[in-house]
């Protein structure tokens, strides 16, 4: 039972990273119908950037803040230079475009930081031991980041006028323009949110999971699987799906073989697309025209 609970804790912490990436993917998809394959590279970029800043002598909180802001601005820049330049942007075209952006970002990271993985120093805090189950302080930081950052984005989109305006600009762009909502501004805000949550996932997970130039694509794909579990529209369902994905991966690695861990996400994706393409969303979204 202790091993089971230990694997569950590890799975929840890993799933929280997938959940943040899924939140970023849904943020851009609900506003611009863009599937951003580079979402995972935001995490890697933030992790490596903050590591370099700490190595240069900056305090950890300052380094993390600079990394968060820099990656957020980089995401906005990608939207302005790449996404916004394409007319009649379809989901398929967005996948191809952002896959190219992902490849470019990985090449830049390889040139700057090299091929070896790097680790950010652990955040302050004490480990817990509950009934023989060890919970590392960094795992609590990862879960806390999901609650604060992921929950903040969820509340922004569902409870604020700005968040509702972003979703309205995607569902009815013409009507949105009539009432003064700019689709271009909405797209910029959505990509800023995606960049920020991706960067947050990268910095909180770096002390446990190495930041390496090639790790972003796999992270992004797992975040995409979680987003698909949410039907690419539901933040709550995507977060639940991401946590379940992390737990299942942990069980497979612990009880079967670690080599099967990365295959779990794509097996789940295939099953969901065949059986329930709408994901874990229980009811279809009603659209008022």
Coordinates of C-alpha atoms in Angstrom, one line a residue:
X1 CA 0.0 0.0 0.0
X2 CA 2.9 2.4 0.8
X3 CA 4.4 1.8 -2.7
X4 CA 0.9 2.4 -4.2
X5 CA 0.5 5.7 -2.4
X6 CA 4.1 6.8 -3.2
X7 CA 3.4 6.2 -6.9
X8 CA 0.1 8.1 -6.7
X9 CA 1.9 11.1 -5.2
X10 CA 4.5 11.0 -7.9
X11 CA 1.8 10.7 -10.6
X12 CA -0.1 13.7 -9.2
X13 CA 2.9 15.9 -9.3
X14 CA 3.8 14.9 -12.8
X15 CA 0.2 15.2 -13.9
X16 CA 0.1 18.8 -12.5
X17 CA 2.8 19.7 -15.1
X18 CA 0.7 18.1 -17.9
X19 CA -2.3 20.0 -16.6
X20 CA -0.6 23.4 -16.8
X21 CA 0.4 22.6 -20.4
X22 CA -3.1 21.5 -21.2
X23 CA -4.5 24.8 -19.8
X24 CA -2.1 26.7 -22.1
X25 CA -3.2 24.6 -25.1
X26 CA -6.9 25.1 -24.4
X27 CA -6.3 28.9 -23.8
X28 CA -5.1 29.3 -27.4
X29 CA -7.5 26.8 -29.0
X30 CA -10.6 28.3 -27.5
X31 CA -9.7 31.8 -28.7
X32 CA -7.9 31.1 -32.0
X33 CA -8.5 27.4 -32.8
X34 CA -4.7 26.9 -32.8
X35 CA -3.2 23.7 -31.5
X36 CA 0.2 24.9 -30.3
X37 CA 2.7 22.1 -30.5
X38 CA 5.4 24.4 -29.1
X39 CA 3.6 24.6 -25.8
X40 CA 6.0 22.1 -24.2
X41 CA 9.0 24.0 -25.5
X42 CA 7.9 27.0 -23.4
X43 CA 8.4 24.9 -20.3
X44 CA 11.9 23.8 -21.4
X45 CA 12.9 27.3 -22.4
X46 CA 11.8 28.7 -19.1
X47 CA 13.6 26.0 -17.2
X48 CA 16.9 26.4 -19.0
X49 CA 16.7 30.2 -18.9
X50 CA 16.1 30.3 -15.2
X51 CA 19.0 27.8 -14.7
X52 CA 21.3 30.1 -16.6
X53 CA 20.2 33.2 -14.6
X54 CA 20.7 31.3 -11.3
X55 CA 24.2 30.2 -12.4
X56 CA 25.0 33.9 -13.3
X57 CA 24.3 34.8 -9.7
X58 CA 20.8 36.0 -9.6
X59 CA 18.5 34.9 -6.7
X60 CA 16.2 32.1 -7.5
X61 CA 12.9 34.1 -7.3
X62 CA 14.3 36.8 -9.5
X63 CA 15.6 34.3 -12.1
X64 CA 12.2 32.6 -12.2
X65 CA 10.4 35.9 -12.6
X66 CA 12.6 36.9 -15.5
X67 CA 12.1 33.5 -17.1
X68 CA 8.3 33.7 -16.8
X69 CA 8.2 37.2 -18.3
X70 CA 10.6 36.4 -21.1
X71 CA 8.8 33.2 -22.2
X72 CA 5.5 35.0 -22.0
X73 CA 6.9 37.7 -24.3
X74 CA 8.4 35.1 -26.6
X75 CA 5.0 33.4 -26.9
X76 CA 3.4 36.8 -27.8
X77 CA 6.2 37.4 -30.4
X78 CA 5.5 34.0 -32.0
X79 CA 1.8 34.9 -32.3
X80 CA 2.6 38.3 -33.9
X81 CA 5.3 37.0 -36.3
X82 CA 3.9 33.6 -37.2
X83 CA 0.3 32.9 -36.3
X84 CA -1.2 36.3 -37.1
X85 CA 0.5 36.4 -40.5
X86 CA -1.5 33.4 -41.9
X87 CA -4.8 34.1 -43.5
X88 CA -7.5 31.4 -43.2
X89 CA -5.7 29.7 -40.4
X90 CA -7.0 26.1 -39.9
X91 CA -6.2 23.7 -37.1
X92 CA -4.1 21.6 -39.4
X93 CA -2.1 24.6 -40.6
X94 CA -1.6 25.7 -37.0
X95 CA -0.2 22.3 -36.1
X96 CA 2.3 22.5 -39.0
X97 CA 3.3 26.0 -38.1
X98 CA 3.8 25.5 -34.4
X99 CA 5.6 22.2 -35.1
X100 CA 8.1 24.3 -37.1
X101 CA 8.3 26.8 -34.3
X102 CA 9.0 23.9 -31.9
X103 CA 11.8 22.7 -34.1
X104 CA 13.3 26.1 -34.3
X105 CA 13.1 26.6 -30.5
X106 CA 14.7 23.3 -29.9
X107 CA 17.6 24.1 -32.3
X108 CA 18.2 27.4 -30.5
X109 CA 18.1 25.7 -27.1
X110 CA 20.6 23.1 -28.3
X111 CA 23.0 25.8 -29.6
X112 CA 22.8 27.8 -26.4
X113 CA 22.6 25.2 -23.6
X114 CA 24.0 22.1 -25.3
X115 CA 22.7 18.5 -25.3
X116 CA 23.0 17.8 -21.6
X117 CA 20.1 18.1 -19.3
X118 CA 20.2 20.7 -16.4
X119 CA 18.4 21.0 -13.1
X120 CA 17.2 24.1 -11.3
X121 CA 17.9 24.3 -7.6
X122 CA 15.1 23.0 -5.4
X123 CA 12.6 25.6 -4.1
X124 CA 12.6 26.3 -0.3
X125 CA 10.6 23.9 1.8
X126 CA 10.7 20.8 3.8
X127 CA 9.8 17.3 2.7
X128 CA 6.8 15.5 4.4
X129 CA 6.4 12.0 5.5
X130 CA 2.9 10.8 6.0
X131 CA 2.4 7.2 7.1
X132 CA 5.6 6.1 5.3
X133 CA 4.8 8.1 2.1
X134 CA 7.5 10.6 1.3
X135 CA 6.3 13.8 -0.3
X136 CA 9.1 16.0 -1.6
X137 CA 8.6 19.8 -1.1
X138 CA 9.1 20.3 -4.8
X139 CA 6.1 18.1 -5.5
X140 CA 4.1 20.3 -3.3
X141 CA 5.3 23.3 -5.3
X142 CA 4.2 21.6 -8.5
X143 CA 0.7 20.9 -7.2
X144 CA 0.6 24.4 -5.7
X145 CA 1.5 25.9 -9.1
X146 CA -1.4 24.0 -10.7
X147 CA -3.8 25.3 -8.0
X148 CA -2.7 28.9 -8.3
X149 CA -1.8 29.3 -11.9
X150 CA -4.2 26.8 -13.5
X151 CA -7.0 27.8 -11.2
X152 CA -6.3 31.5 -11.9
X153 CA -6.6 30.9 -15.7
X154 CA -9.8 28.9 -15.1
X155 CA -11.4 31.7 -13.1
X156 CA -10.2 34.3 -15.6
X157 CA -11.9 32.6 -18.6
X158 CA -15.1 31.7 -16.8
X159 CA -15.7 34.5 -14.3
X160 CA -14.3 37.7 -15.7
X161 CA -15.6 39.9 -18.6
X162 CA -12.2 39.8 -20.3
X163 CA -12.2 36.0 -20.3
X164 CA -15.7 35.8 -21.6
X165 CA -14.7 38.3 -24.3
X166 CA -11.8 36.1 -25.4
X167 CA -14.1 33.1 -25.9
X168 CA -16.7 35.2 -27.6
X169 CA -14.1 36.5 -30.1
X170 CA -13.5 32.9 -31.2
X171 CA -17.2 31.8 -31.4
X172 CA -18.5 34.9 -33.1
X173 CA -15.7 37.0 -34.4
X174 CA -17.9 39.3 -36.4
X175 CA -20.3 40.0 -33.5
X176 CA -17.2 40.4 -31.2
X177 CA -15.9 43.2 -33.5
X178 CA -19.3 44.9 -33.5
X179 CA -19.3 45.2 -29.7
X180 CA -15.7 46.3 -29.6
X181 CA -13.7 43.1 -28.9
X182 CA -10.6 42.9 -31.1
X183 CA -9.8 39.3 -32.2
X184 CA -6.2 40.3 -32.6
X185 CA -5.9 41.5 -29.0
X186 CA -7.7 38.4 -27.8
X187 CA -5.2 36.2 -29.7
X188 CA -2.3 38.1 -28.1
X189 CA -3.7 37.7 -24.6
X190 CA -4.4 34.0 -25.2
X191 CA -0.8 33.4 -26.3
X192 CA 0.5 35.4 -23.4
X193 CA -1.5 33.2 -21.0
X194 CA -0.2 30.0 -22.8
X195 CA 3.4 31.2 -22.6
X196 CA 3.1 32.1 -18.9
X197 CA 1.5 28.7 -17.8
X198 CA 4.0 26.8 -19.9
X199 CA 6.9 28.7 -18.3
X200 CA 5.4 28.0 -14.9
X201 CA 5.2 24.3 -15.6
X202 CA 8.9 24.4 -16.7
X203 CA 10.3 26.1 -13.7
X204 CA 8.5 24.2 -11.0
X205 CA 9.3 20.8 -12.6
X206 CA 12.9 21.5 -13.4
X207 CA 14.3 20.7 -9.9
X208 CA 12.9 17.1 -10.2
X209 CA 12.8 16.5 -14.0
X210 CA 15.8 17.7 -16.0
X211 CA 15.3 20.6 -18.4
X212 CA 16.7 19.4 -21.7
X213 CA 16.5 21.0 -25.2
X214 CA 14.6 18.0 -26.7
X215 CA 12.1 17.4 -23.8
X216 CA 9.6 20.0 -24.8
X217 CA 8.0 18.2 -27.7
X218 CA 7.1 15.1 -25.6
X219 CA 5.8 17.3 -22.8
X220 CA 3.7 19.3 -25.2
X221 CA 2.2 16.1 -26.7
X222 CA 1.3 14.8 -23.3
X223 CA -0.3 18.2 -22.5
X224 CA -2.2 17.8 -25.8
X225 CA -3.5 14.4 -24.7
X226 CA -4.8 15.9 -21.5
X227 CA -6.4 18.8 -23.5
X228 CA -8.1 16.2 -25.8
X229 CA -9.5 14.5 -22.6
X230 CA -11.1 17.9 -22.0
X231 CA -12.5 18.1 -25.5
X232 CA -10.0 21.0 -26.2
X233 CA -12.6 23.3 -24.5
X234 CA -13.0 22.3 -20.9
X235 CA -10.2 23.4 -18.5
X236 CA -11.6 21.3 -15.6
X237 CA -11.9 18.1 -17.6
X238 CA -8.4 18.6 -19.0
X239 CA -6.9 19.1 -15.5
X240 CA -8.6 16.0 -14.3
X241 CA -7.5 14.1 -17.3
X242 CA -3.9 15.3 -16.9
X243 CA -3.8 14.2 -13.2
X244 CA -5.2 10.8 -14.2
X245 CA -2.6 10.5 -17.0
X246 CA 0.2 11.3 -14.6
X247 CA -1.1 8.7 -12.1
X248 CA -1.5 6.0 -14.8
X249 CA 2.0 6.7 -16.1
X250 CA 3.4 6.4 -12.6
X251 CA 1.7 3.0 -12.0
X252 CA 2.9 1.7 -15.3
X253 CA 6.5 2.8 -14.6
X254 CA 6.3 1.3 -11.1
X255 CA 4.5 -2.0 -11.7
X256 CA 5.2 -2.8 -15.3
X257 CA 8.2 -1.2 -16.8
X258 CA 9.5 2.4 -17.0
X259 CA 10.0 2.0 -20.8
X260 CA 6.2 1.8 -21.3
X261 CA 5.6 5.1 -19.4
X262 CA 5.7 7.4 -22.4
X263 CA 3.5 5.1 -24.5
X264 CA 0.6 5.3 -22.1
X265 CA -0.4 8.8 -23.1
X266 CA -0.7 8.0 -26.8
X267 CA -2.5 4.7 -26.1
X268 CA -5.0 6.7 -24.0
X269 CA -5.3 9.3 -26.9
X270 CA -6.1 6.6 -29.4
X271 CA -8.8 5.0 -27.1
X272 CA -10.4 8.4 -26.4
X273 CA -10.5 9.4 -30.1
X274 CA -12.1 6.1 -31.0
X275 CA -14.6 5.8 -28.1
X276 CA -15.3 9.3 -26.9
X277 CA -13.9 12.1 -29.1
X278 CA -15.5 14.7 -26.9
X279 CA -13.2 13.7 -24.1
X280 CA -14.3 13.7 -20.4
X281 CA -16.8 16.5 -21.0
X282 CA -20.1 15.1 -19.8
X283 CA -22.4 17.5 -21.6
X284 CA -22.0 19.3 -24.9
X285 CA -21.6 23.0 -24.7
X286 CA -24.7 25.0 -25.7
X287 CA -24.1 27.8 -28.2
X288 CA -26.5 30.7 -28.2
X289 CA -26.8 32.3 -31.7

